[in-house]
Amino acid sequence: MKDQVVLTGIKPTGVLHLGNWAGAIRPAVELSHKSGLKAYFFIADYHALISSKSPDKLREYTYGAAATWIALGLDPSQVVFYRQSDIPEVFELNWILACFSPKGLMNRAHAYKMQMQNNPTIDVNMGLYAYPILMAADILIMNSNWVPVGSDQQQHVEITRDLAHRFNRQYHTEVFTLPEALMSLAGVVIPGLDGRKMSKSYDNTIPIFAPPEQLRKLIFHITTNSSGIHDRKDEETSTIFQLYQLFSTPEQMEVLKIQYQTGIAWGDAKEGLYSLLEAQLREPREHYETLMKDPQELERVLREGASQAREVASKTLERVRHTLGIRR
Ligand code: ADP
Ligand code: TRP
C-alpha cells in the first residue's frame, strides 16, 4: 500500500516556545518516526510575511525554526524538510485555488475574523484575508492525507478540504486528495507565565532554547497563588503542574501529585520544573546553538528538502494544469 502523507508547516514569526514544542513540534516529530507515513514538514516563511516586515527577523526566525526542529529530533534524511518560498509551484497553485475560493468563505476564516473582531478599523492586508488559500496550496500540492495542527488551525484544514472538493467536483476529477486535520493534544492549551495560553502574542512564553539562567528566571516568574508551604495545592489551576505534566514520566508525575496534596513550597515546585526541563533541553540546546552558527548547513538541508518536495509539487501542478486546460 502507498504511504500516507502527513504534512505540517510552522510560521517563522518569533522564537519558538514550550507551547510550540509540546503542541506542535513534538507530536509531529513522533509521527514522522511511524512506518507507513511519508512526512513533509516546512517553514511557512511567506505566511509570516502577512505580519513580519523585518528582513533580519524573518531570516533569523526562519533559520531558528529550522534549527529548532532538527535539534528536537526531526531527521532530514527521514522527513522532507523545506522552506515554503523555495517551492514556486505552491504559489501557482495558490492563484488557481483563489479562483475557486468564494469570498464569503474567506470572510468566515478564523485568522481574518479574529483580527476584525479585535480591531474593526484595522487595514487588513490581502495576505491575511487569503491566508487559508495559501495554506490549502501547501497542503494539496503534496497530496497530504493528514495535517497535524493545533485547534486554531483546524478550520483552515477544513477550508482546504472544501476547496479541494469543489475543484474535484467541478472537473469530475480526483486530482486533489482530501486532507484531514490531526489534533495531537486534542485541544490541550499549554499555559504561559501568566496562566493564559502560552503565545508570543501575549508575551508570556518560555523560549525552548532559552539559556539555563533565563529558563530558570522565567520559570520563577510563573504566576502562582498565595497558598503556603503546607497548603494543599490545586493541580487544575497550577501552571507549574500543567507544564510538569507535559514533560515528565508518569512516575515523576506521581511524586509531584503527592507533594501537591501534602504540601510543597512554590519555590521548590518551580525548582523541580526547572531541573526537569533543563535535563531534557541541555543536549538539544547545544545542537541548536551549533546549527545556528552554521546557516550554510541549514541552507543546504532546506534546499535538499526543497528539491525533493518540488518533485512531488511539480507533478501535482502538472495534473492540475492539465485538468484546467492550461498547458505549457
Ligand atoms: P503563537 O500562539 O505563539 O503565535 P503559533 O500560532 O505560531 O504560536 O503556533 C504554532 C503551532 O504551535 C500551532 O500548531 C499551535 O497550535 C501550537 N501552539 C502554540 N501555542 C500553543 C499552546 N500554548 N498550546 C498548545 N499548542 C500551541
Ligand atoms: N498556518 C499555520 C500556523 O499558523 C502554518 C501553516 C502554513 C500550515 N501552511 C500550513 C500548517 C499547512 C499546516 C499545513 O500555525
mmCIF file of C-alpha atoms and ligand atoms in Angstrom:
data_model
loop_
_atom_site.group_PDB
_atom_site.id
_atom_site.type_symbol
_atom_site.label_atom_id
_atom_site.label_comp_id
_atom_site.label_asym_id
_atom_site.label_seq_id
_atom_site.Cartn_x
_atom_site.Cartn_y
_atom_site.Cartn_z
ATOM 1 C CA MET A 1 0.000 0.000 0.000
ATOM 2 C CA LYS A 2 1.142 3.557 -0.714
ATOM 3 C CA ASP A 3 2.458 5.561 2.252
ATOM 4 C CA GLN A 4 0.017 8.039 3.740
ATOM 5 C CA VAL A 5 1.246 11.614 3.509
ATOM 6 C CA VAL A 6 1.486 13.735 6.640
ATOM 7 C CA LEU A 7 2.305 17.414 6.261
ATOM 8 C CA THR A 8 2.612 20.382 8.564
ATOM 9 C CA GLY A 9 4.059 23.887 8.481
ATOM 10 C CA ILE A 10 5.191 26.399 11.040
ATOM 11 C CA LYS A 11 5.203 30.158 10.617
ATOM 12 C CA PRO A 12 8.542 31.792 11.490
ATOM 13 C CA THR A 13 7.177 34.827 13.315
ATOM 14 C CA GLY A 14 9.015 34.537 16.623
ATOM 15 C CA VAL A 15 11.242 32.485 18.837
ATOM 16 C CA LEU A 16 9.636 29.079 19.338
ATOM 17 C CA HIS A 17 8.350 28.341 22.824
ATOM 18 C CA LEU A 18 7.379 25.370 25.002
ATOM 19 C CA GLY A 19 3.779 25.608 23.735
ATOM 20 C CA ASN A 20 5.026 25.151 20.158
ATOM 21 C CA TRP A 21 7.212 22.254 21.226
ATOM 22 C CA ALA A 22 4.637 20.228 23.143
ATOM 23 C CA GLY A 23 1.683 21.345 20.991
ATOM 24 C CA ALA A 24 3.163 21.090 17.511
ATOM 25 C CA ILE A 25 6.808 20.041 17.123
ATOM 26 C CA ARG A 26 6.937 17.038 19.436
ATOM 27 C CA PRO A 27 3.792 15.291 18.161
ATOM 28 C CA ALA A 28 4.802 15.907 14.543
ATOM 29 C CA VAL A 29 8.310 14.533 15.086
ATOM 30 C CA GLU A 30 6.864 11.462 16.853
ATOM 31 C CA LEU A 31 4.536 10.909 13.942
ATOM 32 C CA SER A 32 7.410 11.180 11.462
ATOM 33 C CA HIS A 33 9.047 8.111 13.042
ATOM 34 C CA LYS A 34 5.995 5.919 12.350
ATOM 35 C CA SER A 35 6.128 3.473 9.478
ATOM 36 C CA GLY A 36 3.688 3.732 6.582
ATOM 37 C CA LEU A 37 3.862 7.522 6.642
ATOM 38 C CA LYS A 38 5.729 9.947 4.422
ATOM 39 C CA ALA A 39 6.304 13.232 6.264
ATOM 40 C CA TYR A 40 6.625 16.726 4.785
ATOM 41 C CA PHE A 41 7.458 19.493 7.262
ATOM 42 C CA PHE A 42 8.141 23.041 6.197
ATOM 43 C CA ILE A 43 8.781 26.581 7.337
ATOM 44 C CA ALA A 44 5.917 28.774 6.101
ATOM 45 C CA ASP A 45 8.010 31.896 5.531
ATOM 46 C CA TYR A 46 5.614 33.521 3.039
ATOM 47 C CA HIS A 47 2.789 33.068 5.538
ATOM 48 C CA ALA A 48 4.925 35.013 8.024
ATOM 49 C CA LEU A 49 5.041 37.947 5.606
ATOM 50 C CA ILE A 50 1.464 38.886 6.412
ATOM 51 C CA SER A 51 2.766 40.345 9.673
ATOM 52 C CA SER A 52 6.558 40.306 9.622
ATOM 53 C CA LYS A 53 8.169 43.172 7.725
ATOM 54 C CA SER A 54 11.755 42.985 9.040
ATOM 55 C CA PRO A 55 14.138 41.101 6.707
ATOM 56 C CA ASP A 56 16.597 40.375 9.530
ATOM 57 C CA LYS A 57 13.910 38.983 11.800
ATOM 58 C CA LEU A 58 12.342 36.900 9.052
ATOM 59 C CA ARG A 59 15.731 35.353 8.242
ATOM 60 C CA GLU A 60 16.580 34.815 11.916
ATOM 61 C CA TYR A 61 13.230 33.197 12.754
ATOM 62 C CA THR A 62 13.351 31.017 9.645
ATOM 63 C CA TYR A 63 16.775 29.604 10.489
ATOM 64 C CA GLY A 64 15.745 29.499 14.160
ATOM 65 C CA ALA A 65 12.691 27.392 13.342
ATOM 66 C CA ALA A 66 14.715 25.059 11.097
ATOM 67 C CA ALA A 67 17.417 24.591 13.759
ATOM 68 C CA THR A 68 14.796 24.047 16.480
ATOM 69 C CA TRP A 69 13.008 21.277 14.593
ATOM 70 C CA ILE A 70 16.266 19.488 13.821
ATOM 71 C CA ALA A 71 17.603 19.889 17.375
ATOM 72 C CA LEU A 72 14.332 18.452 18.710
ATOM 73 C CA GLY A 73 14.589 15.287 16.690
ATOM 74 C CA LEU A 74 13.464 15.930 13.134
ATOM 75 C CA ASP A 75 15.692 13.830 10.916
ATOM 76 C CA PRO A 76 16.047 15.470 7.491
ATOM 77 C CA SER A 77 17.057 12.136 5.986
ATOM 78 C CA GLN A 78 13.652 10.688 7.001
ATOM 79 C CA VAL A 79 11.415 13.726 6.557
ATOM 80 C CA VAL A 80 11.189 16.068 3.575
ATOM 81 C CA PHE A 81 12.069 19.307 5.366
ATOM 82 C CA TYR A 82 11.902 22.513 3.332
ATOM 83 C CA ARG A 83 11.075 26.197 3.162
ATOM 84 C CA GLN A 84 7.779 27.222 1.553
ATOM 85 C CA SER A 85 9.350 30.029 -0.502
ATOM 86 C CA ASP A 86 11.635 27.500 -2.246
ATOM 87 C CA ILE A 87 8.627 25.799 -3.866
ATOM 88 C CA PRO A 88 7.348 28.111 -6.638
ATOM 89 C CA GLU A 89 4.671 25.562 -7.597
ATOM 90 C CA VAL A 90 2.871 26.369 -4.325
ATOM 91 C CA PHE A 91 2.340 29.961 -5.438
ATOM 92 C CA GLU A 92 0.983 28.995 -8.839
ATOM 93 C CA LEU A 93 -1.457 26.628 -7.165
ATOM 94 C CA ASN A 94 -2.316 29.421 -4.727
ATOM 95 C CA TRP A 95 -3.612 31.520 -7.640
ATOM 96 C CA ILE A 96 -5.505 28.629 -9.159
ATOM 97 C CA LEU A 97 -7.215 27.861 -5.857
ATOM 98 C CA ALA A 98 -8.003 31.553 -5.356
ATOM 99 C CA CYS A 99 -10.144 31.312 -8.484
ATOM 100 C CA PHE A 100 -12.191 28.605 -6.767
ATOM 101 C CA SER A 101 -12.418 30.275 -3.352
ATOM 102 C CA PRO A 102 -15.701 32.013 -2.558
ATOM 103 C CA LYS A 103 -15.103 35.376 -0.904
ATOM 104 C CA GLY A 104 -17.715 34.523 1.733
ATOM 105 C CA LEU A 105 -15.657 31.546 2.849
ATOM 106 C CA MET A 106 -12.675 33.827 3.430
ATOM 107 C CA ASN A 107 -14.855 36.238 5.436
ATOM 108 C CA ARG A 108 -15.522 33.414 7.857
ATOM 109 C CA ALA A 109 -11.911 32.261 8.143
ATOM 110 C CA HIS A 110 -10.625 32.341 11.679
ATOM 111 C CA ALA A 111 -7.391 34.387 11.349
ATOM 112 C CA TYR A 112 -9.086 37.197 9.427
ATOM 113 C CA LYS A 113 -12.257 37.156 11.506
ATOM 114 C CA MET A 114 -10.317 37.383 14.749
ATOM 115 C CA GLN A 115 -8.359 40.430 13.552
ATOM 116 C CA MET A 116 -11.590 42.133 12.526
ATOM 117 C CA GLN A 117 -13.203 41.366 15.875
ATOM 118 C CA ASN A 118 -10.211 42.657 17.836
ATOM 119 C CA ASN A 119 -9.915 45.806 15.779
ATOM 120 C CA PRO A 120 -12.753 46.501 13.286
ATOM 121 C CA THR A 121 -10.988 49.556 11.805
ATOM 122 C CA ILE A 122 -7.745 47.686 11.077
ATOM 123 C CA ASP A 123 -6.495 47.853 7.493
ATOM 124 C CA VAL A 124 -6.247 44.122 6.797
ATOM 125 C CA ASN A 125 -3.849 43.124 4.022
ATOM 126 C CA MET A 126 -4.916 40.667 1.327
ATOM 127 C CA GLY A 127 -2.298 38.192 2.563
ATOM 128 C CA LEU A 128 -4.176 37.788 5.824
ATOM 129 C CA TYR A 129 -7.502 37.649 4.010
ATOM 130 C CA ALA A 130 -6.333 34.947 1.606
ATOM 131 C CA TYR A 131 -4.215 33.133 4.210
ATOM 132 C CA PRO A 132 -6.249 29.895 4.057
ATOM 133 C CA ILE A 133 -5.816 29.690 0.277
ATOM 134 C CA LEU A 134 -2.024 29.643 0.503
ATOM 135 C CA MET A 135 -2.341 27.094 3.269
ATOM 136 C CA ALA A 136 -4.580 24.979 1.038
ATOM 137 C CA ALA A 137 -1.937 25.173 -1.714
ATOM 138 C CA ASP A 138 0.739 23.982 0.771
ATOM 139 C CA ILE A 139 -1.402 21.030 1.755
ATOM 140 C CA LEU A 140 -2.866 19.986 -1.589
ATOM 141 C CA ILE A 141 0.314 20.235 -3.622
ATOM 142 C CA MET A 142 1.888 17.369 -1.623
ATOM 143 C CA ASN A 143 -1.280 15.203 -1.750
ATOM 144 C CA SER A 144 -1.489 15.277 2.043
ATOM 145 C CA ASN A 145 -3.757 12.882 3.892
ATOM 146 C CA TRP A 146 -3.054 14.123 7.414
ATOM 147 C CA VAL A 147 -2.276 17.589 8.698
ATOM 148 C CA PRO A 148 -1.184 17.795 12.353
ATOM 149 C CA VAL A 149 -2.190 21.229 13.660
ATOM 150 C CA GLY A 150 -3.310 22.993 16.812
ATOM 151 C CA SER A 151 -7.002 23.698 17.324
ATOM 152 C CA ASP A 152 -6.588 27.245 15.932
ATOM 153 C CA GLN A 153 -5.668 25.823 12.507
ATOM 154 C CA GLN A 154 -8.342 23.159 12.272
ATOM 155 C CA GLN A 155 -10.735 25.439 10.407
ATOM 156 C CA HIS A 156 -8.077 26.195 7.788
ATOM 157 C CA VAL A 157 -7.709 22.492 7.080
ATOM 158 C CA GLU A 158 -11.487 22.231 6.717
ATOM 159 C CA ILE A 159 -11.413 25.117 4.229
ATOM 160 C CA THR A 160 -8.701 23.243 2.318
ATOM 161 C CA ARG A 161 -10.908 20.178 2.177
ATOM 162 C CA ASP A 162 -13.797 22.275 0.982
ATOM 163 C CA LEU A 163 -11.738 23.886 -1.823
ATOM 164 C CA ALA A 164 -10.324 20.528 -2.901
ATOM 165 C CA HIS A 165 -13.811 19.055 -3.019
ATOM 166 C CA ARG A 166 -15.227 21.964 -5.050
ATOM 167 C CA PHE A 167 -12.428 21.672 -7.580
ATOM 168 C CA ASN A 168 -12.734 17.894 -7.887
ATOM 169 C CA ARG A 169 -16.492 18.144 -8.325
ATOM 170 C CA GLN A 170 -16.352 20.898 -10.911
ATOM 171 C CA TYR A 171 -13.895 18.972 -13.107
ATOM 172 C CA HIS A 172 -15.189 15.460 -12.350
ATOM 173 C CA THR A 173 -11.726 14.509 -11.175
ATOM 174 C CA GLU A 174 -9.918 13.281 -8.096
ATOM 175 C CA VAL A 175 -6.854 15.340 -8.710
ATOM 176 C CA PHE A 176 -6.811 16.586 -5.111
ATOM 177 C CA THR A 177 -6.585 14.329 -2.089
ATOM 178 C CA LEU A 178 -8.955 15.461 0.672
ATOM 179 C CA PRO A 179 -6.876 16.121 3.800
ATOM 180 C CA GLU A 180 -7.843 15.720 7.430
ATOM 181 C CA ALA A 181 -6.630 17.673 10.452
ATOM 182 C CA LEU A 182 -4.863 15.674 13.106
ATOM 183 C CA MET A 183 -5.228 17.193 16.540
ATOM 184 C CA SER A 184 -2.340 15.966 18.605
ATOM 185 C CA LEU A 185 -3.128 17.103 22.132
ATOM 186 C CA ALA A 186 -6.869 17.057 21.494
ATOM 187 C CA GLY A 187 -7.147 20.784 22.003
ATOM 188 C CA VAL A 188 -4.991 20.958 25.159
ATOM 189 C CA VAL A 189 -3.804 24.507 25.613
ATOM 190 C CA ILE A 190 -0.380 24.881 27.175
ATOM 191 C CA PRO A 191 -0.391 27.742 29.662
ATOM 192 C CA GLY A 192 2.187 30.539 29.703
ATOM 193 C CA LEU A 193 3.793 32.536 32.520
ATOM 194 C CA ASP A 194 0.533 34.343 33.374
ATOM 195 C CA GLY A 195 -1.702 31.274 33.102
ATOM 196 C CA ARG A 196 -3.243 32.293 29.763
ATOM 197 C CA LYS A 197 -2.416 30.274 26.609
ATOM 198 C CA MET A 198 1.342 30.397 26.044
ATOM 199 C CA SER A 199 1.627 32.570 22.956
ATOM 200 C CA LYS A 200 4.012 35.098 21.530
ATOM 201 C CA SER A 201 1.006 37.416 21.128
ATOM 202 C CA TYR A 202 0.651 37.519 24.927
ATOM 203 C CA ASP A 203 4.353 37.908 25.632
ATOM 204 C CA ASN A 204 4.112 35.126 28.220
ATOM 205 C CA THR A 205 6.314 32.473 26.643
ATOM 206 C CA ILE A 206 9.219 30.313 27.728
ATOM 207 C CA PRO A 207 11.523 30.001 24.683
ATOM 208 C CA ILE A 208 12.553 26.374 24.160
ATOM 209 C CA PHE A 209 16.236 27.191 23.968
ATOM 210 C CA ALA A 210 16.479 29.995 26.478
ATOM 211 C CA PRO A 211 19.914 29.783 28.169
ATOM 212 C CA PRO A 212 19.727 27.963 31.553
ATOM 213 C CA GLU A 213 19.770 31.158 33.683
ATOM 214 C CA GLN A 214 16.979 32.706 31.623
ATOM 215 C CA LEU A 215 14.975 29.477 31.685
ATOM 216 C CA ARG A 216 15.197 29.381 35.474
ATOM 217 C CA LYS A 217 14.329 33.072 35.779
ATOM 218 C CA LEU A 218 11.265 32.683 33.557
ATOM 219 C CA ILE A 219 10.049 29.639 35.472
ATOM 220 C CA PHE A 220 10.348 31.636 38.671
ATOM 221 C CA HIS A 221 8.131 34.274 37.041
ATOM 222 C CA ILE A 222 5.238 31.837 36.589
ATOM 223 C CA THR A 223 2.189 33.165 38.393
ATOM 224 C CA THR A 224 1.156 31.155 41.471
ATOM 225 C CA ASN A 225 -1.474 31.749 44.126
ATOM 226 C CA SER A 226 -0.827 32.746 47.727
ATOM 227 C CA SER A 227 -1.115 29.283 49.299
ATOM 228 C CA GLY A 228 1.609 28.455 51.832
ATOM 229 C CA ILE A 229 4.015 25.532 52.026
ATOM 230 C CA HIS A 230 1.673 23.241 53.960
ATOM 231 C CA ASP A 231 -1.494 24.036 51.999
ATOM 232 C CA ARG A 232 -2.943 21.506 49.623
ATOM 233 C CA LYS A 233 -2.482 22.797 46.066
ATOM 234 C CA ASP A 234 -4.909 22.673 43.187
ATOM 235 C CA GLU A 235 -3.489 20.791 40.211
ATOM 236 C CA GLU A 236 -6.011 22.040 37.646
ATOM 237 C CA THR A 237 -5.248 25.717 38.107
ATOM 238 C CA SER A 238 -1.497 25.391 38.556
ATOM 239 C CA THR A 239 0.594 26.329 35.537
ATOM 240 C CA ILE A 240 3.641 24.656 37.086
ATOM 241 C CA PHE A 241 1.718 21.402 37.450
ATOM 242 C CA GLN A 242 0.431 21.528 33.899
ATOM 243 C CA LEU A 243 3.839 22.220 32.408
ATOM 244 C CA TYR A 244 5.398 19.493 34.556
ATOM 245 C CA GLN A 245 2.797 17.057 33.309
ATOM 246 C CA LEU A 246 3.765 17.683 29.688
ATOM 247 C CA PHE A 247 7.420 16.875 30.127
ATOM 248 C CA SER A 248 7.592 14.269 32.912
ATOM 249 C CA THR A 249 7.288 10.491 33.218
ATOM 250 C CA PRO A 250 4.239 9.005 34.996
ATOM 251 C CA GLU A 251 6.490 8.205 37.981
ATOM 252 C CA GLN A 252 7.729 11.795 38.268
ATOM 253 C CA MET A 253 4.130 12.928 37.989
ATOM 254 C CA GLU A 254 3.045 10.698 40.872
ATOM 255 C CA VAL A 255 5.668 12.274 43.127
ATOM 256 C CA LEU A 256 4.503 15.790 42.286
ATOM 257 C CA LYS A 257 0.848 14.823 42.808
ATOM 258 C CA ILE A 258 1.627 13.641 46.317
ATOM 259 C CA GLN A 259 3.571 16.835 47.014
ATOM 260 C CA TYR A 260 0.607 18.913 45.819
ATOM 261 C CA GLN A 261 -1.622 17.018 48.260
ATOM 262 C CA THR A 262 0.690 17.086 51.261
ATOM 263 C CA GLY A 263 2.366 20.441 50.737
ATOM 264 C CA ILE A 264 5.235 21.919 48.748
ATOM 265 C CA ALA A 265 6.675 25.431 48.609
ATOM 266 C CA TRP A 266 6.060 27.125 45.253
ATOM 267 C CA GLY A 267 9.796 27.818 45.039
ATOM 268 C CA ASP A 268 10.528 24.090 45.285
ATOM 269 C CA ALA A 269 7.885 23.257 42.678
ATOM 270 C CA LYS A 270 9.480 25.796 40.336
ATOM 271 C CA GLU A 271 12.955 24.447 41.012
ATOM 272 C CA GLY A 272 11.632 20.959 40.195
ATOM 273 C CA LEU A 273 10.162 22.135 36.891
ATOM 274 C CA TYR A 274 13.410 23.876 36.001
ATOM 275 C CA SER A 275 15.510 20.733 36.690
ATOM 276 C CA LEU A 276 13.095 18.599 34.673
ATOM 277 C CA LEU A 277 13.228 20.905 31.649
ATOM 278 C CA GLU A 278 16.951 21.626 31.851
ATOM 279 C CA ALA A 279 17.734 17.886 31.862
ATOM 280 C CA GLN A 280 15.724 17.448 28.648
ATOM 281 C CA LEU A 281 16.856 20.599 26.924
ATOM 282 C CA ARG A 282 20.597 20.660 27.618
ATOM 283 C CA GLU A 283 21.604 18.425 24.719
ATOM 284 C CA PRO A 284 19.143 19.744 22.116
ATOM 285 C CA ARG A 285 20.130 23.302 23.106
ATOM 286 C CA GLU A 286 23.777 22.551 22.302
ATOM 287 C CA HIS A 287 22.742 21.051 18.989
ATOM 288 C CA TYR A 288 20.581 24.104 18.256
ATOM 289 C CA GLU A 289 23.429 26.504 19.044
ATOM 290 C CA THR A 290 25.810 24.589 16.778
ATOM 291 C CA LEU A 291 23.266 24.682 13.941
ATOM 292 C CA MET A 292 22.607 28.394 14.392
ATOM 293 C CA LYS A 293 26.307 29.091 13.977
ATOM 294 C CA ASP A 294 26.239 27.385 10.596
ATOM 295 C CA PRO A 295 23.438 28.893 8.456
ATOM 296 C CA GLN A 296 25.085 27.464 5.354
ATOM 297 C CA GLU A 297 24.461 23.949 6.621
ATOM 298 C CA LEU A 298 20.837 24.860 7.373
ATOM 299 C CA GLU A 299 20.555 26.256 3.842
ATOM 300 C CA ARG A 300 21.931 23.021 2.428
ATOM 301 C CA VAL A 301 19.417 20.928 4.386
ATOM 302 C CA LEU A 302 16.465 23.123 3.402
ATOM 303 C CA ARG A 303 17.443 23.193 -0.275
ATOM 304 C CA GLU A 304 17.913 19.459 -0.384
ATOM 305 C CA GLY A 305 14.412 19.122 1.121
ATOM 306 C CA ALA A 306 13.031 21.619 -1.389
ATOM 307 C CA SER A 307 14.374 19.676 -4.335
ATOM 308 C CA GLN A 308 12.582 16.539 -3.095
ATOM 309 C CA ALA A 309 9.410 18.486 -2.370
ATOM 310 C CA ARG A 310 9.453 20.085 -5.829
ATOM 311 C CA GLU A 311 9.452 16.687 -7.491
ATOM 312 C CA VAL A 312 6.069 15.966 -5.939
ATOM 313 C CA ALA A 313 4.795 19.544 -6.272
ATOM 314 C CA SER A 314 5.565 19.799 -9.986
ATOM 315 C CA LYS A 315 3.718 16.555 -10.710
ATOM 316 C CA THR A 316 0.623 17.713 -8.835
ATOM 317 C CA LEU A 317 0.713 21.057 -10.603
ATOM 318 C CA GLU A 318 1.084 19.375 -13.980
ATOM 319 C CA ARG A 319 -2.052 17.315 -13.308
ATOM 320 C CA VAL A 320 -3.951 20.408 -12.182
ATOM 321 C CA ARG A 321 -2.901 22.409 -15.271
ATOM 322 C CA HIS A 322 -3.952 19.551 -17.487
ATOM 323 C CA THR A 323 -7.328 19.400 -15.731
ATOM 324 C CA LEU A 324 -7.815 23.140 -16.214
ATOM 325 C CA GLY A 325 -6.857 23.153 -19.867
ATOM 326 C CA ILE A 326 -3.716 25.164 -19.231
ATOM 327 C CA ARG A 327 -0.667 23.597 -20.802
ATOM 328 C CA ARG A 328 2.781 24.909 -21.431
HETATM 329 P P1 ADP B 1 1.754 31.613 18.902
HETATM 330 O O1 ADP B 1 0.414 31.498 19.586
HETATM 331 O O2 ADP B 1 2.873 31.775 19.878
HETATM 332 O O3 ADP B 1 1.744 32.684 17.822
HETATM 333 P P2 ADP B 1 1.606 29.815 16.700
HETATM 334 O O4 ADP B 1 0.196 30.243 16.449
HETATM 335 O O5 ADP B 1 2.656 30.247 15.731
HETATM 336 O O6 ADP B 1 2.021 30.241 18.172
HETATM 337 O O7 ADP B 1 1.623 28.235 16.860
HETATM 338 C C1 ADP B 1 2.358 27.319 16.094
HETATM 339 C C2 ADP B 1 1.901 25.937 16.472
HETATM 340 O O8 ADP B 1 2.114 25.679 17.877
HETATM 341 C C3 ADP B 1 0.396 25.697 16.226
HETATM 342 O O9 ADP B 1 0.216 24.379 15.741
HETATM 343 C C4 ADP B 1 -0.218 25.851 17.592
HETATM 344 O O10 ADP B 1 -1.406 25.119 17.727
HETATM 345 C C5 ADP B 1 0.881 25.326 18.524
HETATM 346 N N1 ADP B 1 0.804 26.055 19.802
HETATM 347 C C6 ADP B 1 1.181 27.325 20.013
HETATM 348 N N2 ADP B 1 0.969 27.717 21.289
HETATM 349 C C7 ADP B 1 0.402 26.645 21.892
HETATM 350 C C8 ADP B 1 -0.088 26.404 23.224
HETATM 351 N N3 ADP B 1 0.002 27.335 24.164
HETATM 352 N N4 ADP B 1 -0.622 25.196 23.484
HETATM 353 C C9 ADP B 1 -0.685 24.236 22.525
HETATM 354 N N5 ADP B 1 -0.256 24.395 21.273
HETATM 355 C C10 ADP B 1 0.288 25.569 20.939
HETATM 356 N N1 TRP B 2 -0.990 28.473 9.394
HETATM 357 C C1 TRP B 2 -0.148 27.623 10.188
HETATM 358 C C2 TRP B 2 0.102 28.291 11.572
HETATM 359 O O1 TRP B 2 -0.056 29.473 11.694
HETATM 360 C C3 TRP B 2 1.157 27.365 9.480
HETATM 361 C C4 TRP B 2 0.929 26.679 8.163
HETATM 362 C C5 TRP B 2 1.077 27.218 6.911
HETATM 363 C C6 TRP B 2 0.483 25.341 7.997
HETATM 364 N N2 TRP B 2 0.773 26.295 5.975
HETATM 365 C C7 TRP B 2 0.404 25.131 6.584
HETATM 366 C C8 TRP B 2 0.166 24.313 8.882
HETATM 367 C C9 TRP B 2 -0.008 23.915 6.060
HETATM 368 C C10 TRP B 2 -0.254 23.095 8.346
HETATM 369 C C11 TRP B 2 -0.333 22.896 6.963
HETATM 370 O O2 TRP B 2 0.466 27.605 12.506
#
